Amino acid sequence: MSKRTSDQNLILRPFLPVMNTTTPTGLHHLTAIASDPQQNVDFYTGLLGLRLVKKTVNFDDPSAYHLYYGDETGTPGSIVTFFYWPGLDARGRVGAGQNTAIVFSAPSGSLAFWQEHLRRHHVSAELRTRFGETVLAFADPDGIPVELVEVSDDARTGWQAHARIPAGHALRGLHTAELTVRSPHATEKLLTATMGYRLVKREGNRARFEAASGGGSGHYIDVIADAVLAPGLGGAGTIHHIAWSVPDDATQLAMQIRLQAAGYSVSDVRDRQYFHSIYYREPGGILFEIATATPGFPVDEPVGSLGTALKLPVQFERARSEIERLLPPIKVTQ
Ligand code: ZN
């Protein structure tokens, strides 16, 4: 990452204290790379019971699918997304300098259901305990670690209308995320000094932080220190970036200024149709995004039919037939 030390930043620094009202409220989404879109849809909708809430393309490269999964409306904190590039077979490697797991919140008492459900679909899983929580750990078809954590105080309901997952067992959204870095100090400092997070627990080489506004599940982030883990390699089977949620454009602008004042090189605001985004790289090498909670996924199709049609931003509509010709069709059963 590049550090900025301009006079302007030095002048701004004393006037930008971290305030709870102008920092991220929690997780917005994780974005990963898939090797096969149909396999990806079958796993995250068919098996895990998430809703495909948007079928679109990578706005920086419309030759790639961008598939969004979440709860009924794709509430920030419930969303995982995947890129798929036709013909690109390069596989990545999960390692240091990456998000290293997709961690969902599951209702108390539901892991017995999920264990049996995964077993019936030939997905091997193992139970673990972490921070006193019960964790069911397995991998998605591309090898990305996925975990379901039993949480007793998460008021979110997840998607309640899946054909085969009982509503009472529905995954509610992201519980936490994992930033695995070789040296955690600078990453932790960014979280606490600039992004408003506070340390809540440490266990072994894992530290858990919570957003300034609190909130529990969906508002955590775990930093794992692993000095000997090989660096991750981007590609299919890895998580590409993590996005933090802010309520509005004004909060995003305040974060952009604060990050620049702290020496980070931050992108300008990008219009992602369903949210607005800025990007920067944290000291451990992981790409961070700050995304607004608005306008949301129903902005270009009704809630009842989210995810059913290929949606393109206006700049790509003229190329729709070419884009549709290159992307393989996917069938969604949910
Ligand atoms: Zn993103």
Short mmCIF file of C-alpha atoms in Angstrom, two decimals, residues 12-249:
data_model
loop_
_atom_site.label_atom_id
_atom_site.label_comp_id
_atom_site.label_asym_id
_atom_site.label_seq_id
_atom_site.Cartn_x
_atom_site.Cartn_y
_atom_site.Cartn_z
CA LEU A 12 -6.23 17.56 8.59
CA ARG A 13 -5.11 14.97 11.11
CA PRO A 14 -5.75 16.86 14.39
CA PHE A 15 -9.30 17.74 13.37
CA LEU A 16 -10.46 14.21 12.57
CA PRO A 17 -11.13 12.29 15.77
CA VAL A 18 -12.77 8.88 15.42
CA MET A 19 -16.46 9.36 16.15
CA ASN A 20 -18.93 6.53 16.44
CA THR A 21 -21.34 8.14 14.03
CA THR A 22 -18.86 8.32 11.17
CA THR A 23 -17.31 4.86 11.14
CA PRO A 24 -18.47 1.56 9.56
CA THR A 25 -21.41 -0.07 11.31
CA GLY A 26 -20.28 -3.61 10.46
CA LEU A 27 -19.83 -5.94 7.52
CA HIS A 28 -21.43 -5.17 4.15
CA HIS A 29 -20.23 -8.06 1.95
CA LEU A 30 -17.44 -10.46 1.09
CA THR A 31 -16.52 -11.02 -2.56
CA ALA A 32 -14.80 -14.22 -3.72
CA ILE A 33 -13.86 -15.87 -7.02
CA ALA A 34 -15.63 -18.99 -8.29
CA SER A 35 -14.49 -21.49 -10.93
CA ASP A 36 -17.97 -22.56 -12.08
CA PRO A 37 -21.07 -20.35 -11.76
CA GLN A 38 -23.63 -23.18 -11.78
CA GLN A 39 -21.74 -25.06 -9.10
CA ASN A 40 -21.50 -21.82 -7.12
CA VAL A 41 -25.24 -21.12 -7.38
CA ASP A 42 -26.08 -24.71 -6.46
CA PHE A 43 -23.91 -24.50 -3.33
CA TYR A 44 -24.88 -21.08 -1.97
CA THR A 45 -28.58 -21.14 -2.87
CA GLY A 46 -29.42 -24.85 -3.23
CA LEU A 47 -27.37 -26.15 -0.31
CA LEU A 48 -26.85 -23.21 2.10
CA GLY A 49 -30.26 -21.63 1.45
CA LEU A 50 -29.17 -18.09 0.62
CA ARG A 51 -31.14 -16.13 -1.93
CA LEU A 52 -29.55 -15.11 -5.24
CA VAL A 53 -30.45 -11.41 -4.99
CA LYS A 54 -28.60 -10.10 -8.04
CA LYS A 55 -27.25 -11.55 -11.25
CA THR A 56 -25.02 -8.97 -12.91
CA VAL A 57 -21.48 -8.46 -14.21
CA ASN A 58 -18.26 -7.09 -12.77
CA PHE A 59 -18.64 -3.35 -13.40
CA ASP A 60 -14.87 -3.04 -14.02
CA ASP A 61 -14.89 -6.01 -16.43
CA PRO A 62 -18.30 -6.99 -17.85
CA SER A 63 -16.94 -10.26 -19.25
CA ALA A 64 -17.26 -11.64 -15.70
CA TYR A 65 -20.38 -12.63 -13.83
CA HIS A 66 -21.01 -10.99 -10.49
CA LEU A 67 -23.45 -13.05 -8.42
CA TYR A 68 -24.81 -11.71 -5.12
CA TYR A 69 -26.32 -13.92 -2.40
CA GLY A 70 -28.02 -12.76 0.78
CA ASP A 71 -31.26 -12.58 2.70
CA GLU A 72 -34.59 -11.63 1.09
CA THR A 73 -33.46 -8.14 0.04
CA GLY A 74 -29.68 -8.48 0.32
CA THR A 75 -29.36 -6.54 3.57
CA PRO A 76 -25.80 -5.30 4.23
CA GLY A 77 -24.06 -7.90 6.38
CA SER A 78 -25.99 -10.78 4.79
CA ILE A 79 -24.20 -10.59 1.44
CA VAL A 80 -21.56 -12.81 -0.15
CA THR A 81 -20.73 -12.26 -3.80
CA PHE A 82 -18.72 -14.11 -6.45
CA PHE A 83 -16.92 -13.18 -9.64
CA TYR A 84 -16.67 -15.73 -12.43
CA TRP A 85 -14.57 -15.18 -15.54
CA PRO A 86 -15.45 -17.53 -18.44
CA GLY A 87 -12.38 -19.47 -19.54
CA LEU A 88 -10.18 -18.29 -16.69
CA ASP A 89 -9.10 -21.41 -14.86
CA ALA A 90 -6.40 -19.89 -12.64
CA ARG A 91 -6.86 -21.23 -9.16
CA GLY A 92 -5.76 -19.21 -6.18
CA ARG A 93 -4.40 -20.24 -2.84
CA VAL A 94 -5.89 -19.29 0.51
CA GLY A 95 -3.16 -17.72 2.65
CA ALA A 96 -1.75 -14.73 4.45
CA GLY A 97 -2.88 -11.31 3.27
CA GLN A 98 -6.42 -12.50 2.57
CA ASN A 99 -9.84 -12.98 4.06
CA THR A 100 -9.64 -16.67 4.86
CA ALA A 101 -13.19 -17.82 5.65
CA ILE A 102 -16.86 -17.02 5.02
CA VAL A 103 -18.45 -17.18 8.47
CA PHE A 104 -22.24 -17.29 8.79
CA SER A 105 -24.46 -16.88 11.84
CA ALA A 106 -26.76 -19.87 12.41
CA PRO A 107 -29.65 -20.11 14.91
CA SER A 108 -28.98 -21.80 18.26
CA GLY A 109 -29.61 -25.52 18.03
CA SER A 110 -29.48 -25.59 14.22
CA LEU A 111 -26.04 -27.12 13.73
CA ALA A 112 -27.37 -30.69 14.11
CA PHE A 113 -29.65 -29.97 11.14
CA TRP A 114 -26.80 -28.42 9.13
CA GLN A 115 -24.43 -31.28 9.97
CA GLU A 116 -26.91 -33.86 8.69
CA HIS A 117 -27.85 -31.67 5.68
CA LEU A 118 -24.20 -31.36 4.63
CA ARG A 119 -23.56 -35.07 5.21
CA ARG A 120 -26.48 -36.01 2.96
CA HIS A 121 -24.95 -33.82 0.25
CA HIS A 122 -21.51 -35.36 0.70
CA VAL A 123 -19.87 -32.25 2.18
CA SER A 124 -17.51 -33.24 4.98
CA ALA A 125 -17.64 -30.91 7.98
CA GLU A 126 -16.15 -30.79 11.45
CA LEU A 127 -17.25 -29.19 14.72
CA ARG A 128 -14.96 -26.77 16.53
CA THR A 129 -15.25 -24.45 19.51
CA ARG A 130 -14.03 -20.86 19.35
CA PHE A 131 -14.66 -18.01 21.78
CA GLY A 132 -17.12 -20.39 23.48
CA GLU A 133 -19.15 -20.66 20.24
CA THR A 134 -19.85 -23.90 18.37
CA VAL A 135 -18.56 -23.77 14.80
CA LEU A 136 -19.32 -26.16 11.92
CA ALA A 137 -16.43 -25.90 9.44
CA PHE A 138 -16.36 -27.14 5.84
CA ALA A 139 -15.35 -25.85 2.40
CA ASP A 140 -17.24 -24.66 -0.65
CA PRO A 141 -16.73 -26.47 -4.01
CA ASP A 142 -13.69 -24.29 -4.79
CA GLY A 143 -12.09 -24.91 -1.41
CA ILE A 144 -12.99 -21.62 0.31
CA PRO A 145 -13.37 -22.28 4.06
CA VAL A 146 -16.99 -21.79 5.17
CA GLU A 147 -18.14 -21.82 8.79
CA LEU A 148 -21.54 -21.82 10.48
CA VAL A 149 -21.51 -20.47 14.03
CA GLU A 150 -24.37 -20.99 16.48
CA VAL A 151 -25.36 -17.58 17.83
CA SER A 152 -28.07 -17.07 20.45
CA ASP A 153 -28.51 -13.29 20.27
CA ASP A 154 -28.73 -12.51 16.55
CA ALA A 155 -32.11 -10.90 15.74
CA ARG A 156 -31.70 -11.24 11.96
CA THR A 157 -33.80 -13.96 10.34
CA GLY A 158 -32.03 -14.68 7.05
CA TRP A 159 -34.08 -15.72 4.03
CA GLN A 160 -37.21 -17.43 5.28
CA ALA A 161 -38.71 -18.64 2.00
CA HIS A 162 -36.23 -21.24 0.72
CA ALA A 163 -37.91 -24.36 -0.64
CA ARG A 164 -35.82 -26.89 1.29
CA ILE A 165 -34.24 -25.13 4.29
CA PRO A 166 -36.68 -24.85 7.24
CA ALA A 167 -37.13 -21.17 8.14
CA GLY A 168 -36.00 -21.81 11.73
CA HIS A 169 -32.60 -23.02 10.51
CA ALA A 170 -31.98 -20.29 7.91
CA LEU A 171 -28.52 -18.72 7.99
CA ARG A 172 -28.92 -15.11 9.13
CA GLY A 173 -25.99 -13.48 7.41
CA LEU A 174 -22.31 -13.00 8.12
CA HIS A 175 -21.25 -13.49 11.74
CA THR A 176 -17.67 -12.25 11.45
CA ALA A 177 -14.93 -12.36 8.85
CA GLU A 178 -11.29 -13.42 9.06
CA LEU A 179 -8.38 -11.19 8.15
CA THR A 180 -5.31 -13.43 8.19
CA VAL A 181 -2.07 -11.47 8.19
CA ARG A 182 1.55 -12.25 8.99
CA SER A 183 1.96 -9.27 11.31
CA PRO A 184 -1.27 -8.01 12.91
CA HIS A 185 -0.18 -4.77 14.56
CA ALA A 186 -0.73 -2.35 11.69
CA THR A 187 -3.99 -4.05 10.63
CA GLU A 188 -5.33 -3.84 14.18
CA LYS A 189 -4.26 -0.21 14.43
CA LEU A 190 -6.17 0.65 11.24
CA LEU A 191 -9.29 -1.05 12.66
CA THR A 192 -9.11 0.63 16.06
CA ALA A 193 -7.55 4.05 15.39
CA THR A 194 -9.20 4.86 12.07
CA MET A 195 -12.24 2.60 11.55
CA GLY A 196 -13.67 2.81 15.07
CA TYR A 197 -13.46 -0.89 15.97
CA ARG A 198 -12.64 -2.03 19.51
CA LEU A 199 -11.04 -5.24 20.74
CA VAL A 200 -13.54 -7.55 22.46
CA LYS A 201 -11.71 -10.90 22.79
CA ARG A 202 -8.44 -12.66 22.16
CA GLU A 203 -7.96 -16.44 21.90
CA GLY A 204 -4.66 -17.88 20.72
CA ASN A 205 -3.57 -15.98 17.62
CA ARG A 206 -7.09 -14.68 16.92
CA ALA A 207 -8.39 -11.27 18.05
CA ARG A 208 -12.04 -10.28 17.68
CA PHE A 209 -13.08 -6.67 17.21
CA GLU A 210 -16.54 -5.08 17.18
CA ALA A 211 -17.77 -1.99 15.33
CA ALA A 212 -17.97 1.27 17.31
CA SER A 213 -21.76 1.16 17.28
CA GLY A 214 -21.75 -2.41 18.65
CA GLY A 215 -24.32 -4.87 17.42
CA GLY A 216 -22.72 -8.30 17.87
CA SER A 217 -23.06 -10.84 15.05
CA GLY A 218 -22.48 -9.18 11.68
CA HIS A 219 -20.53 -6.39 13.33
CA TYR A 220 -17.41 -8.39 14.27
CA ILE A 221 -14.10 -8.83 12.51
CA ASP A 222 -11.42 -11.36 13.48
CA VAL A 223 -7.72 -10.71 12.90
CA ILE A 224 -5.59 -13.85 12.79
CA ALA A 225 -1.83 -13.47 13.18
CA ASP A 226 0.13 -16.16 11.35
CA ALA A 227 3.78 -15.28 10.83
CA VAL A 228 4.63 -18.43 8.87
CA LEU A 229 1.58 -18.94 6.65
CA ALA A 230 2.42 -18.69 2.94
CA PRO A 231 1.03 -15.59 1.25
CA GLY A 232 -2.30 -16.13 -0.47
CA LEU A 233 -2.56 -16.07 -4.25
CA GLY A 234 -5.58 -14.50 -5.92
CA GLY A 235 -7.71 -16.70 -8.16
CA ALA A 236 -10.64 -19.09 -8.06
CA GLY A 237 -11.20 -20.44 -4.58
CA THR A 238 -10.13 -17.31 -2.73
CA ILE A 239 -11.84 -14.28 -1.23
CA HIS A 240 -11.07 -11.15 -3.25
CA HIS A 241 -12.04 -8.40 -0.82
CA ILE A 242 -14.13 -7.41 2.17
CA ALA A 243 -16.60 -4.53 2.28
CA TRP A 244 -17.62 -2.58 5.38
CA SER A 245 -21.02 -0.94 5.64
CA VAL A 246 -21.72 2.75 6.18
CA PRO A 247 -25.25 4.15 6.27
CA ASP A 248 -24.86 6.89 3.68
CA ASP A 249 -22.64 8.89 1.31
#
